[in-house]
Short mmCIF file of C-alpha atoms in Angstrom, two decimals:
data_model
loop_
_atom_site.label_atom_id
_atom_site.label_comp_id
_atom_site.label_asym_id
_atom_site.label_seq_id
_atom_site.Cartn_x
_atom_site.Cartn_y
_atom_site.Cartn_z
CA THR D 1 94.40 100.82 92.87
CA LEU D 2 92.04 97.93 93.50
CA LEU D 3 91.83 96.48 89.98
CA THR D 4 92.77 97.19 86.37
CA PHE D 5 91.18 95.78 83.23
CA THR D 6 92.63 95.54 79.75
CA VAL D 7 90.29 95.42 76.79
CA LEU D 8 90.93 91.69 76.43
CA ALA D 9 88.97 91.14 79.66
CA ASN D 10 85.80 92.50 78.03
CA GLN D 11 82.67 90.32 78.33
CA PRO D 12 80.61 91.99 75.59
CA PRO D 13 76.82 92.23 75.86
CA ALA D 14 74.62 90.57 73.23
CA SER D 15 74.10 93.81 71.29
CA ASN D 16 75.54 97.33 70.96
CA TYR D 17 78.97 96.22 72.10
CA ALA D 18 82.29 97.97 71.55
CA THR D 19 84.36 96.16 68.92
CA LEU D 20 87.86 94.81 69.40
CA ASP D 21 90.54 96.48 67.29
CA THR D 22 94.26 97.27 67.47
CA ARG D 23 96.23 100.47 67.18
CA ASN D 24 99.99 100.14 66.75
CA SER D 25 99.71 96.67 68.33
CA HIS D 26 97.75 98.04 71.32
CA PRO D 27 94.43 96.20 71.70
CA VAL D 28 91.57 98.72 71.93
CA LEU D 29 87.79 98.64 72.07
CA ASP D 30 86.18 100.95 69.51
CA PHE D 31 83.12 102.87 70.74
CA ASP D 32 81.06 104.30 67.88
CA PRO D 33 80.45 108.07 67.57
CA SER D 34 76.72 107.70 66.79
CA THR D 35 75.52 104.61 68.70
CA ASP D 36 75.73 103.97 72.45
CA GLU D 37 78.08 101.00 72.79
CA THR D 38 79.11 99.06 75.87
CA ALA D 39 81.90 96.92 77.32
CA VAL D 40 81.48 94.79 80.46
CA PHE D 41 84.20 93.65 82.86
CA GLY D 42 83.78 91.21 85.75
CA ASP D 43 85.87 90.41 88.81
CA VAL D 44 85.84 90.11 92.60
CA LEU D 45 86.35 93.26 94.68
CA PRO D 46 89.62 92.77 96.61
CA ARG D 47 89.34 91.98 100.32
CA HIS D 48 91.40 95.05 101.26
CA TYR D 49 88.60 97.35 99.99
CA ALA D 50 87.56 99.44 103.03
CA GLY D 51 84.03 100.39 101.91
CA ASN D 52 84.70 103.94 100.69
CA GLY D 53 83.91 105.54 97.34
CA ILE D 54 85.30 104.23 94.06
CA THR D 55 86.81 106.08 91.12
CA VAL D 56 86.76 104.34 87.75
CA THR D 57 89.28 105.80 85.30
CA VAL D 58 88.74 105.11 81.61
CA VAL D 59 91.97 105.42 79.60
CA TRP D 60 91.15 106.11 75.97
CA MET D 61 92.14 107.88 72.76
CA ALA D 62 90.32 108.97 69.62
CA THR D 63 90.63 107.17 66.31
CA THR D 64 90.94 110.45 64.39
CA GLY D 65 89.20 113.21 66.35
CA THR D 66 91.07 115.95 68.19
CA THR D 67 88.14 118.17 69.19
CA GLY D 68 84.82 117.76 70.95
CA ASN D 69 83.80 115.86 74.06
CA VAL D 70 83.15 112.21 74.89
CA ILE D 71 80.70 111.14 77.60
CA TRP D 72 81.64 107.95 79.44
CA GLN D 73 79.19 106.18 81.75
CA GLY D 74 79.92 103.49 84.29
CA SER D 75 77.62 101.30 86.35
CA PHE D 76 78.15 98.41 88.74
CA GLU D 77 76.22 95.18 89.23
CA ARG D 78 76.73 93.50 92.60
CA ASP D 79 76.59 89.72 92.07
CA ASP D 80 75.63 88.76 95.61
CA THR D 81 73.92 85.51 96.62
CA GLY D 82 70.40 86.96 96.24
CA LEU D 83 70.82 88.07 92.61
CA ASP D 84 69.43 86.09 89.67
CA LEU D 85 72.24 86.31 87.11
CA ASP D 86 69.83 85.46 84.28
CA ALA D 87 68.99 89.19 84.05
CA ASP D 88 71.03 92.39 84.28
CA SER D 89 70.83 94.35 87.51
CA PHE D 90 73.19 97.30 87.06
CA ALA D 91 72.92 100.28 89.39
CA THR D 92 72.26 103.75 87.99
CA ALA D 93 75.05 104.90 85.69
CA GLN D 94 77.38 107.72 86.69
CA SER D 95 79.07 109.76 83.98
CA VAL D 96 81.92 112.08 83.09
CA THR D 97 82.49 114.35 80.09
CA THR D 98 86.06 114.62 78.80
CA ALA D 99 87.52 116.66 75.96
CA ALA D 100 89.19 114.76 73.14
CA PRO D 101 92.98 114.81 73.31
CA GLY D 102 94.36 117.60 71.11
CA THR D 103 96.95 115.23 69.65
CA ASN D 104 95.84 112.23 67.67
CA GLY D 105 97.04 109.02 69.36
CA ALA D 106 97.48 110.65 72.78
CA PRO D 107 95.56 109.03 75.65
CA ALA D 108 92.97 110.79 77.80
CA TYR D 109 92.03 109.83 81.35
CA SER D 110 88.34 110.12 82.29
CA ALA D 111 87.58 109.64 86.01
CA ILE D 112 84.05 108.64 87.08
CA ALA D 113 83.35 109.03 90.82
CA PHE D 114 81.01 106.67 92.72
CA THR D 115 79.81 106.54 96.31
CA ASN D 116 79.46 103.11 97.93
CA ALA D 117 75.69 103.31 97.37
CA GLN D 118 76.27 104.03 93.65
CA ILE D 119 78.30 100.81 93.30
CA ASP D 120 75.24 98.83 94.44
CA SER D 121 76.66 98.60 98.01
CA LEU D 122 79.33 96.22 96.72
CA ALA D 123 81.43 94.78 99.56
CA ALA D 124 84.97 93.40 99.75
CA GLY D 125 85.19 89.84 98.46
CA GLU D 126 82.00 90.04 96.37
CA ALA D 127 81.77 89.36 92.64
CA PHE D 128 80.62 92.19 90.39
CA ARG D 129 80.39 93.45 86.84
CA LEU D 130 81.30 96.94 85.62
CA LYS D 131 79.59 98.30 82.52
CA ILE D 132 81.34 101.07 80.55
CA THR D 133 79.32 102.88 77.89
CA ARG D 134 80.02 105.74 75.52
CA ASN D 135 76.89 107.89 75.62
CA ALA D 136 77.17 108.85 71.94
CA SER D 137 73.44 109.63 71.69
CA SER D 138 73.80 112.53 74.11
CA GLY D 139 73.93 115.95 72.49
CA SER D 140 76.89 116.70 74.77
CA ASP D 141 79.01 113.92 73.18
CA THR D 142 80.43 116.11 70.43
CA MET D 143 83.46 114.14 69.19
CA THR D 144 81.61 113.28 65.99
CA GLY D 145 83.02 111.16 63.21
CA SER D 146 85.56 109.40 65.41
CA ASP D 147 85.52 106.27 67.50
CA ALA D 148 86.67 106.50 71.11
CA GLU D 149 89.24 103.75 71.63
CA LEU D 150 89.32 102.31 75.15
CA LEU D 151 92.77 101.13 76.28
CA ARG D 152 92.35 100.29 79.99
CA VAL D 153 90.11 100.74 83.00
CA GLU D 154 91.37 101.34 86.54
CA ILE D 155 89.28 100.97 89.70
CA LYS D 156 90.63 102.65 92.82
CA GLU D 157 89.25 103.41 96.26
CA THR D 158 88.83 107.11 97.02
#
């Protein structure tokens, strides 16, 4: 594991952001079932990163749903010295489709795989942002009528 983020580290975008909530005293970010919503996390990639691929694991549960699929997307923005931070510069999003947990309140783990090129060639010691989006507008996101509640995000080298 290189990094983990709790929902309290979210740096929400100006619009279409996941909303902060709690569930049994667990802070969660609610992602709407009908609108694409986003959370953004920023940090510095640890110096022990060896330049391989990255797997981002989204730990989540459903507010009420127990059937259907959720599509999670992730994209990286490398904040190197040549980037103007006045505008977004996220690399192409990668995605994963995960079935809703069959038990309400049970967490699901959705792993999104990235090559080094897909993380914007991010290098050890560089600042970055990670954008996590529920692609609710996709016809393949079929967990209708229920928010997806993000609990944590893990970034590990693969």
